Amino acid sequence: ETGVTQTPRHLVMGMTNKKSLKCEQHLGHNAMYWYKQSAKKPLELMFVYSLEERVENNSVPSRFSPECPNSSHLFLHLHTLQPEDSALYLCASSQVGWDTGTGNVRLNTEAFFGQGTRLTVV
Amino acid sequence: AQTVTQSQPEMSVQEAETVTLSCTYDTSESDYYLFWYKQPPSRQMILVIRQEAYKQQNATENRFSVNFQKAAKSFSLKISDSQLGDAAMYFCARYNFNKFYFGSGTKLNVKP
C-alpha cells in the first residue's frame, strides 16, 4: 500500500449513529490533516496533527472528534451528526520540520491527499 | 484573515490552447508556500505545482507555470497546450502556521 488511504469510501449514517472515519498514510510523514469539502466552498480545515501538536478549527462542532494514535493513523469520530454535515471528508499528510533560523514550521513536502469519504447524514 | 480567493468558479478552454486561472490570497507573513492542486472526478487531489514565497523565480512544471506576484498577493496558473485530461477542479492553496488554506476552486472544462 502506498500514499494516503481513507476508509470507508462512502458512508450513510443516521443522526443518532456513531461512526468513525479512518485515514492511514504510508509516506513516513509527521503531519496529518482532516478537511471538509462542500460544494462551491473552500476546503474547510478541521484538525491538524503536526509535530505532536494538535491544532483545531474552533468553528468545528464537538460532534466531530479527532484521534491520532501515531504518525501514520488518523481517525475522525462522528456522533449525532446533522444533515448539513454531509460532505466529502478528505485526509492529507505532509512532512514538516522546524526552521531553526526563524523558529517557524517548515514545510518539506506538499500535502498528499486520500480519495476521501463521501458522508451522507440522513 | 487567512483567505485564498479564486474568482473564477468555472472556465472553458479549447484543446491545445492556453488558459490562465486566477488566485489571490491574504497573509501578513513573508514566509509561506503556494500550491495549485487538481481534483478530477475521481476525487483524488493531486499537486500540480508548488512555489515558495522567498523564491522570485516563477515555478514551471512541463505545461504548467505560475505567475507569482508577491506584492500583489497573486498566484495565477497558466496551462499551455490544454489537453482533455486537464479537465478538473483546480484549487489554489497557501501554507503557513501549520495549515493549508484552500480557495473554493475553479472548474476547468476542456473542449475537443
PDB file of C-alpha atoms in Angstrom:
ATOM      1  CA  GLU A   1       0.000   0.000   0.000  1.00  0.00           C
ATOM      2  CA  THR A   2       1.253   3.441  -0.826  1.00  0.00           C
ATOM      3  CA  GLY A   3       0.120   7.012  -0.320  1.00  0.00           C
ATOM      4  CA  VAL A   4      -2.833   8.014   1.802  1.00  0.00           C
ATOM      5  CA  THR A   5      -5.730   5.610   2.219  1.00  0.00           C
ATOM      6  CA  GLN A   6      -9.137   6.520   3.576  1.00  0.00           C
ATOM      7  CA  THR A   7     -11.886   4.144   4.639  1.00  0.00           C
ATOM      8  CA  PRO A   8     -14.718   3.843   4.070  1.00  0.00           C
ATOM      9  CA  ARG A   9     -15.115   5.495   0.668  1.00  0.00           C
ATOM     10  CA  HIS A  10     -18.826   6.028   1.226  1.00  0.00           C
ATOM     11  CA  LEU A  11     -20.820   6.222   4.449  1.00  0.00           C
ATOM     12  CA  VAL A  12     -24.508   6.766   5.089  1.00  0.00           C
ATOM     13  CA  MET A  13     -25.465   7.282   8.698  1.00  0.00           C
ATOM     14  CA  GLY A  14     -28.449   8.361  10.722  1.00  0.00           C
ATOM     15  CA  MET A  15     -28.342  11.334  13.015  1.00  0.00           C
ATOM     16  CA  THR A  16     -28.228   9.136  16.105  1.00  0.00           C
ATOM     17  CA  ASN A  17     -25.421   6.868  14.893  1.00  0.00           C
ATOM     18  CA  LYS A  18     -21.784   6.821  15.920  1.00  0.00           C
ATOM     19  CA  LYS A  19     -19.203   6.076  13.259  1.00  0.00           C
ATOM     20  CA  SER A  20     -15.525   6.659  12.596  1.00  0.00           C
ATOM     21  CA  LEU A  21     -13.549   7.605   9.506  1.00  0.00           C
ATOM     22  CA  LYS A  22     -10.076   6.179   9.157  1.00  0.00           C
ATOM     23  CA  CYS A  23      -7.004   7.526   7.411  1.00  0.00           C
ATOM     24  CA  GLU A  24      -3.656   5.812   7.026  1.00  0.00           C
ATOM     25  CA  GLN A  25      -0.521   7.186   5.397  1.00  0.00           C
ATOM     26  CA  HIS A  26       2.445   5.112   4.214  1.00  0.00           C
ATOM     27  CA  LEU A  27       4.693   8.047   3.342  1.00  0.00           C
ATOM     28  CA  GLY A  28       6.562   8.476   6.601  1.00  0.00           C
ATOM     29  CA  HIS A  29       5.061  11.919   7.125  1.00  0.00           C
ATOM     30  CA  ASN A  30       4.740  13.607  10.500  1.00  0.00           C
ATOM     31  CA  ALA A  31       1.704  15.809   9.946  1.00  0.00           C
ATOM     32  CA  MET A  32      -1.872  14.790   9.186  1.00  0.00           C
ATOM     33  CA  TYR A  33      -4.970  16.833   8.415  1.00  0.00           C
ATOM     34  CA  TRP A  34      -8.752  16.498   8.186  1.00  0.00           C
ATOM     35  CA  TYR A  35     -10.632  18.677   5.701  1.00  0.00           C
ATOM     36  CA  LYS A  36     -14.321  19.020   4.927  1.00  0.00           C
ATOM     37  CA  GLN A  37     -15.199  19.660   1.285  1.00  0.00           C
ATOM     38  CA  SER A  38     -18.654  21.018   0.500  1.00  0.00           C
ATOM     39  CA  ALA A  39     -19.829  22.086  -2.946  1.00  0.00           C
ATOM     40  CA  LYS A  40     -18.697  25.549  -4.062  1.00  0.00           C
ATOM     41  CA  LYS A  41     -16.968  26.299  -0.765  1.00  0.00           C
ATOM     42  CA  PRO A  42     -13.281  26.411   0.129  1.00  0.00           C
ATOM     43  CA  LEU A  43     -11.939  23.293   1.738  1.00  0.00           C
ATOM     44  CA  GLU A  44     -12.501  23.725   5.443  1.00  0.00           C
ATOM     45  CA  LEU A  45      -9.621  22.711   7.684  1.00  0.00           C
ATOM     46  CA  MET A  46     -10.995  20.781  10.644  1.00  0.00           C
ATOM     47  CA  PHE A  47      -7.983  19.403  12.517  1.00  0.00           C
ATOM     48  CA  VAL A  48      -4.209  19.226  12.215  1.00  0.00           C
ATOM     49  CA  TYR A  49      -1.778  16.962  13.996  1.00  0.00           C
ATOM     50  CA  SER A  50       1.724  18.244  13.370  1.00  0.00           C
ATOM     51  CA  LEU A  51       4.945  17.777  15.293  1.00  0.00           C
ATOM     52  CA  GLU A  52       2.993  16.146  18.121  1.00  0.00           C
ATOM     53  CA  GLU A  53       0.742  19.183  18.426  1.00  0.00           C
ATOM     54  CA  ARG A  54      -2.979  19.230  17.726  1.00  0.00           C
ATOM     55  CA  VAL A  55      -4.402  22.315  16.056  1.00  0.00           C
ATOM     56  CA  GLU A  56      -8.110  22.658  15.587  1.00  0.00           C
ATOM     57  CA  ASN A  57     -10.537  24.959  13.869  1.00  0.00           C
ATOM     58  CA  ASN A  58     -12.657  26.396  16.664  1.00  0.00           C
ATOM     59  CA  SER A  59     -15.702  26.518  14.414  1.00  0.00           C
ATOM     60  CA  VAL A  60     -15.849  22.719  14.083  1.00  0.00           C
ATOM     61  CA  PRO A  61     -18.716  21.329  16.186  1.00  0.00           C
ATOM     62  CA  SER A  62     -17.927  18.999  19.074  1.00  0.00           C
ATOM     63  CA  ARG A  63     -19.818  16.188  17.352  1.00  0.00           C
ATOM     64  CA  PHE A  64     -16.584  15.732  15.370  1.00  0.00           C
ATOM     65  CA  SER A  65     -13.729  14.296  17.418  1.00  0.00           C
ATOM     66  CA  PRO A  66     -10.270  13.507  16.011  1.00  0.00           C
ATOM     67  CA  GLU A  67      -7.814  10.916  17.191  1.00  0.00           C
ATOM     68  CA  CYS A  68      -4.211  10.435  16.103  1.00  0.00           C
ATOM     69  CA  PRO A  69      -2.720   7.408  17.882  1.00  0.00           C
ATOM     70  CA  ASN A  70       0.535   7.584  15.897  1.00  0.00           C
ATOM     71  CA  SER A  71       2.009   9.475  12.974  1.00  0.00           C
ATOM     72  CA  SER A  72       0.582   7.040  10.408  1.00  0.00           C
ATOM     73  CA  HIS A  73      -3.039   6.865  11.518  1.00  0.00           C
ATOM     74  CA  LEU A  74      -5.770   9.449  11.894  1.00  0.00           C
ATOM     75  CA  PHE A  75      -9.400   8.958  12.842  1.00  0.00           C
ATOM     76  CA  LEU A  76     -12.437  11.196  12.808  1.00  0.00           C
ATOM     77  CA  HIS A  77     -15.111  10.065  15.249  1.00  0.00           C
ATOM     78  CA  LEU A  78     -18.632  11.122  14.402  1.00  0.00           C
ATOM     79  CA  HIS A  79     -21.698  11.208  16.653  1.00  0.00           C
ATOM     80  CA  THR A  80     -25.144  12.782  16.495  1.00  0.00           C
ATOM     81  CA  LEU A  81     -24.406  14.438  13.165  1.00  0.00           C
ATOM     82  CA  GLN A  82     -26.722  16.785  11.312  1.00  0.00           C
ATOM     83  CA  PRO A  83     -27.760  16.668   7.624  1.00  0.00           C
ATOM     84  CA  GLU A  84     -25.575  19.733   6.939  1.00  0.00           C
ATOM     85  CA  ASP A  85     -22.560  17.624   7.882  1.00  0.00           C
ATOM     86  CA  SER A  86     -23.000  15.670   4.659  1.00  0.00           C
ATOM     87  CA  ALA A  87     -19.876  16.321   2.607  1.00  0.00           C
ATOM     88  CA  LEU A  88     -16.649  14.822   1.313  1.00  0.00           C
ATOM     89  CA  TYR A  89     -14.124  14.385   4.122  1.00  0.00           C
ATOM     90  CA  LEU A  90     -10.525  14.466   2.996  1.00  0.00           C
ATOM     91  CA  CYS A  91      -7.466  13.347   4.868  1.00  0.00           C
ATOM     92  CA  ALA A  92      -3.995  14.580   3.982  1.00  0.00           C
ATOM     93  CA  SER A  93      -0.450  14.205   5.226  1.00  0.00           C
ATOM     94  CA  SER A  94       2.803  16.084   4.786  1.00  0.00           C
ATOM     95  CA  GLN A  95       6.328  16.215   6.126  1.00  0.00           C
ATOM     96  CA  VAL A  96       7.233  19.231   8.220  1.00  0.00           C
ATOM     97  CA  GLY A  97      10.147  20.327  10.349  1.00  0.00           C
ATOM     98  CA  TRP A  98      11.440  23.240  12.359  1.00  0.00           C
ATOM     99  CA  ASP A  99      13.220  26.106  10.693  1.00  0.00           C
ATOM    100  CA  THR A 100      15.896  26.736  13.330  1.00  0.00           C
ATOM    101  CA  GLY A 101      16.563  30.189  11.939  1.00  0.00           C
ATOM    102  CA  THR A 102      13.045  31.576  12.220  1.00  0.00           C
ATOM    103  CA  GLY A 103      11.526  29.147  14.706  1.00  0.00           C
ATOM    104  CA  ASN A 104       8.679  28.558  12.254  1.00  0.00           C
ATOM    105  CA  VAL A 105       7.344  25.264  10.975  1.00  0.00           C
ATOM    106  CA  ARG A 106       8.963  24.484   7.658  1.00  0.00           C
ATOM    107  CA  LEU A 107       7.088  22.516   5.058  1.00  0.00           C
ATOM    108  CA  ASN A 108       9.247  19.827   3.474  1.00  0.00           C
ATOM    109  CA  THR A 109       6.618  18.289   1.192  1.00  0.00           C
ATOM    110  CA  GLU A 110       3.284  19.278  -0.203  1.00  0.00           C
ATOM    111  CA  ALA A 111       0.106  17.772   1.203  1.00  0.00           C
ATOM    112  CA  PHE A 112      -0.734  14.314  -0.110  1.00  0.00           C
ATOM    113  CA  PHE A 113      -4.426  13.510  -0.078  1.00  0.00           C
ATOM    114  CA  GLY A 114      -6.554  10.421   0.210  1.00  0.00           C
ATOM    115  CA  GLN A 115      -9.557   9.862  -2.028  1.00  0.00           C
ATOM    116  CA  GLY A 116     -11.958  10.971   0.654  1.00  0.00           C
ATOM    117  CA  THR A 117     -15.013   9.592   2.380  1.00  0.00           C
ATOM    118  CA  ARG A 118     -18.346  10.700   0.977  1.00  0.00           C
ATOM    119  CA  LEU A 119     -20.557  11.095   4.048  1.00  0.00           C
ATOM    120  CA  THR A 120     -24.326  11.342   3.868  1.00  0.00           C
ATOM    121  CA  VAL A 121     -26.299  12.032   7.036  1.00  0.00           C
ATOM    122  CA  VAL A 122     -29.970  11.077   6.843  1.00  0.00           C
TER     123      VAL A 122
ATOM    124  CA  ALA B   1      -7.794  36.914   7.571  1.00  0.00           C
ATOM    125  CA  GLN B   2      -6.045  33.887   6.137  1.00  0.00           C
ATOM    126  CA  THR B   3      -8.065  33.614   2.948  1.00  0.00           C
ATOM    127  CA  VAL B   4      -7.472  32.312  -0.539  1.00  0.00           C
ATOM    128  CA  THR B   5      -9.751  33.629  -3.286  1.00  0.00           C
ATOM    129  CA  GLN B   6     -10.433  32.102  -6.659  1.00  0.00           C
ATOM    130  CA  SER B   7     -12.726  34.476  -8.525  1.00  0.00           C
ATOM    131  CA  GLN B   8     -13.478  32.189 -11.481  1.00  0.00           C
ATOM    132  CA  PRO B   9     -15.914  29.408 -10.474  1.00  0.00           C
ATOM    133  CA  GLU B  10     -15.760  27.880 -13.968  1.00  0.00           C
ATOM    134  CA  MET B  11     -13.701  28.307 -17.125  1.00  0.00           C
ATOM    135  CA  SER B  12     -13.525  26.689 -20.535  1.00  0.00           C
ATOM    136  CA  VAL B  13     -10.644  26.284 -22.943  1.00  0.00           C
ATOM    137  CA  GLN B  14     -10.258  24.745 -26.360  1.00  0.00           C
ATOM    138  CA  GLU B  15      -7.970  21.763 -26.608  1.00  0.00           C
ATOM    139  CA  ALA B  16      -4.371  22.794 -27.425  1.00  0.00           C
ATOM    140  CA  GLU B  17      -4.947  26.379 -26.320  1.00  0.00           C
ATOM    141  CA  THR B  18      -3.772  28.238 -23.225  1.00  0.00           C
ATOM    142  CA  VAL B  19      -5.788  29.163 -20.147  1.00  0.00           C
ATOM    143  CA  THR B  20      -4.958  31.104 -17.003  1.00  0.00           C
ATOM    144  CA  LEU B  21      -6.609  30.505 -13.643  1.00  0.00           C
ATOM    145  CA  SER B  22      -6.533  33.308 -11.079  1.00  0.00           C
ATOM    146  CA  CYS B  23      -5.815  33.207  -7.378  1.00  0.00           C
ATOM    147  CA  THR B  24      -5.283  35.872  -4.746  1.00  0.00           C
ATOM    148  CA  TYR B  25      -4.555  35.382  -1.076  1.00  0.00           C
ATOM    149  CA  ASP B  26      -4.269  37.308   2.117  1.00  0.00           C
ATOM    150  CA  THR B  27      -1.439  36.950   4.595  1.00  0.00           C
ATOM    151  CA  SER B  28       0.693  39.227   6.727  1.00  0.00           C
ATOM    152  CA  GLU B  29       3.610  36.800   6.678  1.00  0.00           C
ATOM    153  CA  SER B  30       6.602  36.886   4.361  1.00  0.00           C
ATOM    154  CA  ASP B  31       7.410  33.181   4.559  1.00  0.00           C
ATOM    155  CA  TYR B  32       4.791  30.848   3.130  1.00  0.00           C
ATOM    156  CA  TYR B  33       4.175  28.328   0.377  1.00  0.00           C
ATOM    157  CA  LEU B  34       1.729  28.361  -2.511  1.00  0.00           C
ATOM    158  CA  PHE B  35       0.240  25.461  -4.439  1.00  0.00           C
ATOM    159  CA  TRP B  36      -2.096  24.547  -7.217  1.00  0.00           C
ATOM    160  CA  TYR B  37      -3.923  21.250  -6.830  1.00  0.00           C
ATOM    161  CA  LYS B  38      -6.050  19.400  -9.370  1.00  0.00           C
ATOM    162  CA  GLN B  39      -9.082  17.335  -8.371  1.00  0.00           C
ATOM    163  CA  PRO B  40     -10.516  15.150 -11.154  1.00  0.00           C
ATOM    164  CA  PRO B  41     -13.878  13.363 -10.772  1.00  0.00           C
ATOM    165  CA  SER B  42     -12.060  10.535  -9.003  1.00  0.00           C
ATOM    166  CA  ARG B  43     -11.766  12.996  -6.055  1.00  0.00           C
ATOM    167  CA  GLN B  44      -8.032  12.466  -5.573  1.00  0.00           C
ATOM    168  CA  MET B  45      -6.330  15.816  -5.025  1.00  0.00           C
ATOM    169  CA  ILE B  46      -3.091  15.891  -6.975  1.00  0.00           C
ATOM    170  CA  LEU B  47      -0.350  18.506  -6.756  1.00  0.00           C
ATOM    171  CA  VAL B  48       0.143  20.454  -9.965  1.00  0.00           C
ATOM    172  CA  ILE B  49       2.794  22.957  -8.956  1.00  0.00           C
ATOM    173  CA  ARG B  50       4.426  24.467  -5.875  1.00  0.00           C
ATOM    174  CA  GLN B  51       6.013  27.880  -5.181  1.00  0.00           C
ATOM    175  CA  GLU B  52       7.912  29.050  -2.117  1.00  0.00           C
ATOM    176  CA  ALA B  53       7.318  32.709  -1.324  1.00  0.00           C
ATOM    177  CA  TYR B  54      11.003  33.541  -0.876  1.00  0.00           C
ATOM    178  CA  LYS B  55      11.762  32.411  -4.428  1.00  0.00           C
ATOM    179  CA  GLN B  56      11.312  35.145  -7.003  1.00  0.00           C
ATOM    180  CA  GLN B  57      11.533  32.836  -9.989  1.00  0.00           C
ATOM    181  CA  ASN B  58       8.170  31.512 -11.159  1.00  0.00           C
ATOM    182  CA  ALA B  59       7.776  27.743 -10.905  1.00  0.00           C
ATOM    183  CA  THR B  60       7.172  25.644 -14.008  1.00  0.00           C
ATOM    184  CA  GLU B  61       6.239  22.003 -14.472  1.00  0.00           C
ATOM    185  CA  ASN B  62       6.033  20.979 -18.109  1.00  0.00           C
ATOM    186  CA  ARG B  63       2.863  22.641 -19.495  1.00  0.00           C
ATOM    187  CA  PHE B  64       2.034  24.277 -16.166  1.00  0.00           C
ATOM    188  CA  SER B  65       3.547  27.547 -14.988  1.00  0.00           C
ATOM    189  CA  VAL B  66       2.692  30.196 -12.447  1.00  0.00           C
ATOM    190  CA  ASN B  67       2.813  33.958 -12.327  1.00  0.00           C
ATOM    191  CA  PHE B  68       3.689  34.782  -8.724  1.00  0.00           C
ATOM    192  CA  GLN B  69       3.283  38.434  -7.809  1.00  0.00           C
ATOM    193  CA  LYS B  70       4.221  38.640  -4.126  1.00  0.00           C
ATOM    194  CA  ALA B  71       3.456  42.325  -3.610  1.00  0.00           C
ATOM    195  CA  ALA B  72       0.044  41.906  -5.195  1.00  0.00           C
ATOM    196  CA  LYS B  73      -0.530  38.571  -3.379  1.00  0.00           C
ATOM    197  CA  SER B  74      -1.438  36.973  -6.666  1.00  0.00           C
ATOM    198  CA  PHE B  75      -0.646  33.443  -7.827  1.00  0.00           C
ATOM    199  CA  SER B  76      -2.114  32.525 -11.204  1.00  0.00           C
ATOM    200  CA  LEU B  77      -1.748  29.200 -13.007  1.00  0.00           C
ATOM    201  CA  LYS B  78      -1.160  29.027 -16.758  1.00  0.00           C
ATOM    202  CA  ILE B  79      -1.885  25.790 -18.585  1.00  0.00           C
ATOM    203  CA  SER B  80      -0.397  25.641 -22.069  1.00  0.00           C
ATOM    204  CA  ASP B  81      -1.410  23.235 -24.840  1.00  0.00           C
ATOM    205  CA  SER B  82      -4.503  22.188 -22.868  1.00  0.00           C
ATOM    206  CA  GLN B  83      -5.429  18.529 -23.022  1.00  0.00           C
ATOM    207  CA  LEU B  84      -8.706  16.725 -22.373  1.00  0.00           C
ATOM    208  CA  GLY B  85      -7.146  15.184 -19.276  1.00  0.00           C
ATOM    209  CA  ASP B  86      -6.680  18.647 -17.767  1.00  0.00           C
ATOM    210  CA  ALA B  87     -10.421  18.916 -17.179  1.00  0.00           C
ATOM    211  CA  ALA B  88     -10.913  19.007 -13.405  1.00  0.00           C
ATOM    212  CA  MET B  89     -11.402  21.262 -10.411  1.00  0.00           C
ATOM    213  CA  TYR B  90      -8.328  23.326  -9.643  1.00  0.00           C
ATOM    214  CA  PHE B  91      -7.638  24.580  -6.144  1.00  0.00           C
ATOM    215  CA  CYS B  92      -5.193  27.253  -5.121  1.00  0.00           C
ATOM    216  CA  ALA B  93      -3.698  26.803  -1.653  1.00  0.00           C
ATOM    217  CA  ARG B  94      -1.370  28.555   0.751  1.00  0.00           C
ATOM    218  CA  TYR B  95       0.566  27.023   3.664  1.00  0.00           C
ATOM    219  CA  ASN B  96       1.799  28.719   6.758  1.00  0.00           C
ATOM    220  CA  PHE B  97       1.345  28.382  10.523  1.00  0.00           C
ATOM    221  CA  ASN B  98       0.937  24.631  10.240  1.00  0.00           C
ATOM    222  CA  LYS B  99      -2.102  24.864   7.972  1.00  0.00           C
ATOM    223  CA  PHE B 100      -3.033  24.610   4.324  1.00  0.00           C
ATOM    224  CA  TYR B 101      -5.651  27.183   3.307  1.00  0.00           C
ATOM    225  CA  PHE B 102      -7.606  26.471   0.134  1.00  0.00           C
ATOM    226  CA  GLY B 103      -9.728  28.501  -2.254  1.00  0.00           C
ATOM    227  CA  SER B 104     -13.179  27.446  -3.415  1.00  0.00           C
ATOM    228  CA  GLY B 105     -11.884  26.078  -6.702  1.00  0.00           C
ATOM    229  CA  THR B 106     -12.205  26.688 -10.444  1.00  0.00           C
ATOM    230  CA  LYS B 107     -13.838  24.086 -12.622  1.00  0.00           C
ATOM    231  CA  LEU B 108     -11.932  23.790 -15.896  1.00  0.00           C
ATOM    232  CA  ASN B 109     -13.694  22.404 -18.958  1.00  0.00           C
ATOM    233  CA  VAL B 110     -11.618  21.403 -21.988  1.00  0.00           C
ATOM    234  CA  LYS B 111     -13.429  21.367 -25.324  1.00  0.00           C
ATOM    235  CA  PRO B 112     -12.242  18.998 -28.056  1.00  0.00           C
TER     236      PRO B 112
END
